[in-house]
Amino acid sequence: MLPTIIAITAIVALIVVWGISVQRRLIRLDENIASAMNQIGVQMSSRFDALTALLALTNGYAEREIEALLKTIKAKRKLITAKSTPNDVLSQEKLITESLDRLAEVAKRHPELKANPSYIKMLDAVEAFSNMVRTSCLIYNESVSNLNREIRMFPNSAIAGPLGLKPREYF
């Protein structure tokens, strides 16, 4: 009787240790996703700041148009946080792209603006932050892939369900 109790206790202990191990791994993977999204948010914020500075630099060339663009950005800009989704990021990317397209139209009408070293430098900064966002999106997608793979595998799925972890969206 005693060996049976010891064996059952050992099996239960192993199951509990395994469950805790899986829980910690899943939580770490979930935190990696949150961290990647936060990084995207930081870079998006820097990109918006560079875009705003670029627009302020061009304000003298098409004042009404630039002011309207700045108001649109201020009204539609949303902070990207750990709880944001890829769709939130994509909508902010769309806002930046539309703003840059409108700015390019202004620059076409004003060749001296395109030749301005400060304008070129700020445009390069916006592009650099864009590249950083793309890199962070790749890191985010890799983190999502790791979590989704773990969640879908049995018996990990038995632990993921009660933790409220569900497969995440990719970019």
Coordinates of C-alpha atoms in Angstrom, one line a residue:
M1 CA 0.0 0.0 0.0
L2 CA 2.8 2.4 0.9
P3 CA 4.6 2.0 -2.4
T4 CA 1.4 2.7 -4.3
I5 CA 0.9 6.0 -2.3
I6 CA 4.5 7.0 -2.9
A7 CA 4.1 6.2 -6.6
I8 CA 0.9 8.2 -6.9
T9 CA 2.4 11.1 -5.0
A10 CA 5.4 11.1 -7.2
I11 CA 3.3 11.1 -10.4
V12 CA 1.1 13.9 -9.0
A13 CA 4.2 15.9 -8.1
L14 CA 5.7 15.4 -11.6
I15 CA 2.4 16.6 -13.2
V16 CA 2.4 19.7 -10.9
V17 CA 6.0 20.5 -11.7
W18 CA 5.4 20.0 -15.4
G19 CA 2.2 22.2 -15.3
I20 CA 4.2 25.0 -13.5
S21 CA 7.0 24.7 -16.0
V22 CA 4.5 25.0 -19.0
Q23 CA 2.7 27.9 -17.3
R24 CA 6.0 29.8 -16.8
R25 CA 7.1 29.1 -20.4
L26 CA 3.7 30.3 -21.8
I27 CA 3.8 33.4 -19.6
R28 CA 7.3 34.2 -20.8
L29 CA 6.3 33.8 -24.4
D30 CA 3.3 36.1 -23.8
E31 CA 5.5 38.7 -22.2
N32 CA 7.9 38.5 -25.2
I33 CA 4.9 39.5 -27.4
A34 CA 4.0 42.4 -25.1
S35 CA 7.6 43.5 -25.1
A36 CA 7.8 43.4 -28.9
M37 CA 4.6 45.4 -29.2
N38 CA 5.9 48.0 -26.7
Q39 CA 9.0 48.3 -28.8
I40 CA 6.9 48.9 -31.9
G41 CA 5.0 51.5 -29.9
V42 CA 8.2 53.3 -29.0
Q43 CA 9.4 53.3 -32.6
M44 CA 6.0 54.4 -33.9
S45 CA 6.1 57.3 -31.4
S46 CA 9.5 58.3 -32.6
R47 CA 8.4 58.1 -36.2
F48 CA 5.4 60.3 -35.4
D49 CA 7.7 62.8 -33.7
A50 CA 10.0 62.9 -36.7
L51 CA 7.1 63.3 -39.0
T52 CA 5.7 66.1 -36.9
A53 CA 9.1 67.8 -36.9
L54 CA 9.3 67.3 -40.7
L55 CA 5.8 68.9 -41.1
A56 CA 6.8 71.8 -38.9
L57 CA 9.8 72.4 -41.1
T58 CA 7.7 72.5 -44.2
N59 CA 5.0 74.7 -42.7
G60 CA 6.2 77.8 -44.5
Y61 CA 5.7 76.2 -47.9
A62 CA 2.0 75.2 -47.7
E63 CA 0.8 76.5 -44.4
R64 CA -2.9 75.6 -44.6
E65 CA -2.2 72.1 -45.9
I66 CA 0.4 71.4 -43.3
E67 CA -1.7 72.7 -40.5
A68 CA -4.6 70.5 -41.6
L69 CA -2.3 67.6 -41.8
L70 CA -1.0 68.3 -38.3
K71 CA -4.5 68.5 -37.0
T72 CA -5.4 65.2 -38.6
I73 CA -2.4 63.5 -37.1
K74 CA -3.2 64.9 -33.7
A75 CA -6.8 63.7 -33.9
K76 CA -6.1 60.2 -35.3
R77 CA -2.8 59.3 -33.5
K78 CA -3.1 56.6 -31.0
L79 CA -0.5 55.3 -28.6
I80 CA 0.7 51.8 -29.3
T81 CA 1.0 49.8 -26.1
A82 CA 1.5 46.1 -25.1
K83 CA -2.3 45.6 -25.4
S84 CA -2.4 47.0 -29.0
T85 CA -3.1 44.7 -31.9
P86 CA -1.3 44.5 -35.3
N87 CA -4.4 46.2 -36.8
D88 CA -3.8 49.2 -34.5
V89 CA -0.3 49.5 -35.7
L90 CA -1.3 49.1 -39.3
S91 CA -3.9 51.9 -39.0
Q92 CA -1.2 54.2 -37.5
E93 CA 1.2 53.2 -40.3
K94 CA -1.5 54.1 -42.8
L95 CA -1.9 57.5 -41.2
I96 CA 1.9 58.1 -41.5
T97 CA 2.0 56.9 -45.1
E98 CA -0.9 59.1 -46.1
S99 CA 0.8 62.1 -44.4
L100 CA 4.0 61.4 -46.2
D101 CA 2.2 61.1 -49.5
R102 CA 0.6 64.5 -49.0
L103 CA 3.9 65.9 -47.9
A104 CA 5.5 64.6 -51.1
E105 CA 3.0 66.5 -53.1
V106 CA 3.9 69.7 -51.3
A107 CA 7.6 68.9 -52.0
K108 CA 6.9 68.4 -55.7
R109 CA 5.4 71.9 -55.9
H110 CA 8.4 73.4 -54.0
P111 CA 11.7 72.1 -55.4
E112 CA 13.6 74.2 -52.9
L113 CA 12.1 72.2 -50.1
K114 CA 13.3 68.9 -51.6
A115 CA 16.8 70.4 -51.8
N116 CA 16.7 71.7 -48.1
P117 CA 19.3 69.6 -46.1
S118 CA 17.1 69.8 -43.0
Y119 CA 14.2 68.4 -45.0
I120 CA 16.3 65.6 -46.3
K121 CA 17.7 64.8 -42.9
M122 CA 14.2 64.7 -41.3
L123 CA 12.9 62.5 -44.1
D124 CA 15.7 60.1 -43.6
A125 CA 14.9 60.0 -39.9
V126 CA 11.3 59.1 -40.6
E127 CA 12.5 56.4 -43.0
A128 CA 15.0 55.1 -40.4
F129 CA 12.2 54.7 -37.8
S130 CA 10.1 53.0 -40.4
N131 CA 12.8 50.4 -40.9
M132 CA 13.0 49.9 -37.1
V133 CA 9.3 49.4 -37.0
R134 CA 9.6 46.7 -39.7
T135 CA 12.3 45.0 -37.8
S136 CA 10.3 45.1 -34.6
C137 CA 7.3 43.6 -36.5
L138 CA 9.5 40.7 -37.5
I139 CA 10.5 40.2 -33.9
Y140 CA 6.8 40.4 -32.9
N141 CA 5.8 37.8 -35.5
E142 CA 8.5 35.5 -34.3
S143 CA 7.3 35.8 -30.7
V144 CA 3.7 35.2 -31.8
S145 CA 4.8 32.2 -33.8
N146 CA 6.5 30.7 -30.7
L147 CA 3.5 31.3 -28.5
N148 CA 1.0 30.0 -31.0
R149 CA 3.0 26.9 -31.6
E150 CA 3.2 26.2 -27.8
I151 CA -0.5 26.9 -27.3
R152 CA -1.6 24.6 -30.1
M153 CA 0.4 21.6 -28.9
F154 CA -1.2 19.1 -26.6
P155 CA -0.9 18.9 -23.6
N156 CA 0.3 22.6 -23.4
S157 CA -3.1 23.6 -24.7
A158 CA -4.6 22.2 -21.4
I159 CA -2.6 24.8 -19.5
A160 CA -3.0 27.7 -21.9
G161 CA -6.8 27.6 -21.8
P162 CA -7.2 28.3 -18.1
L163 CA -4.5 31.0 -18.4
G164 CA -6.7 32.7 -21.0
L165 CA -4.0 32.5 -23.6
K166 CA -5.2 32.3 -27.2
P167 CA -3.4 32.3 -30.5
R168 CA -2.3 35.8 -31.5
E169 CA -2.5 37.7 -34.8
Y170 CA 0.4 38.2 -37.0
F171 CA 1.4 41.3 -39.0

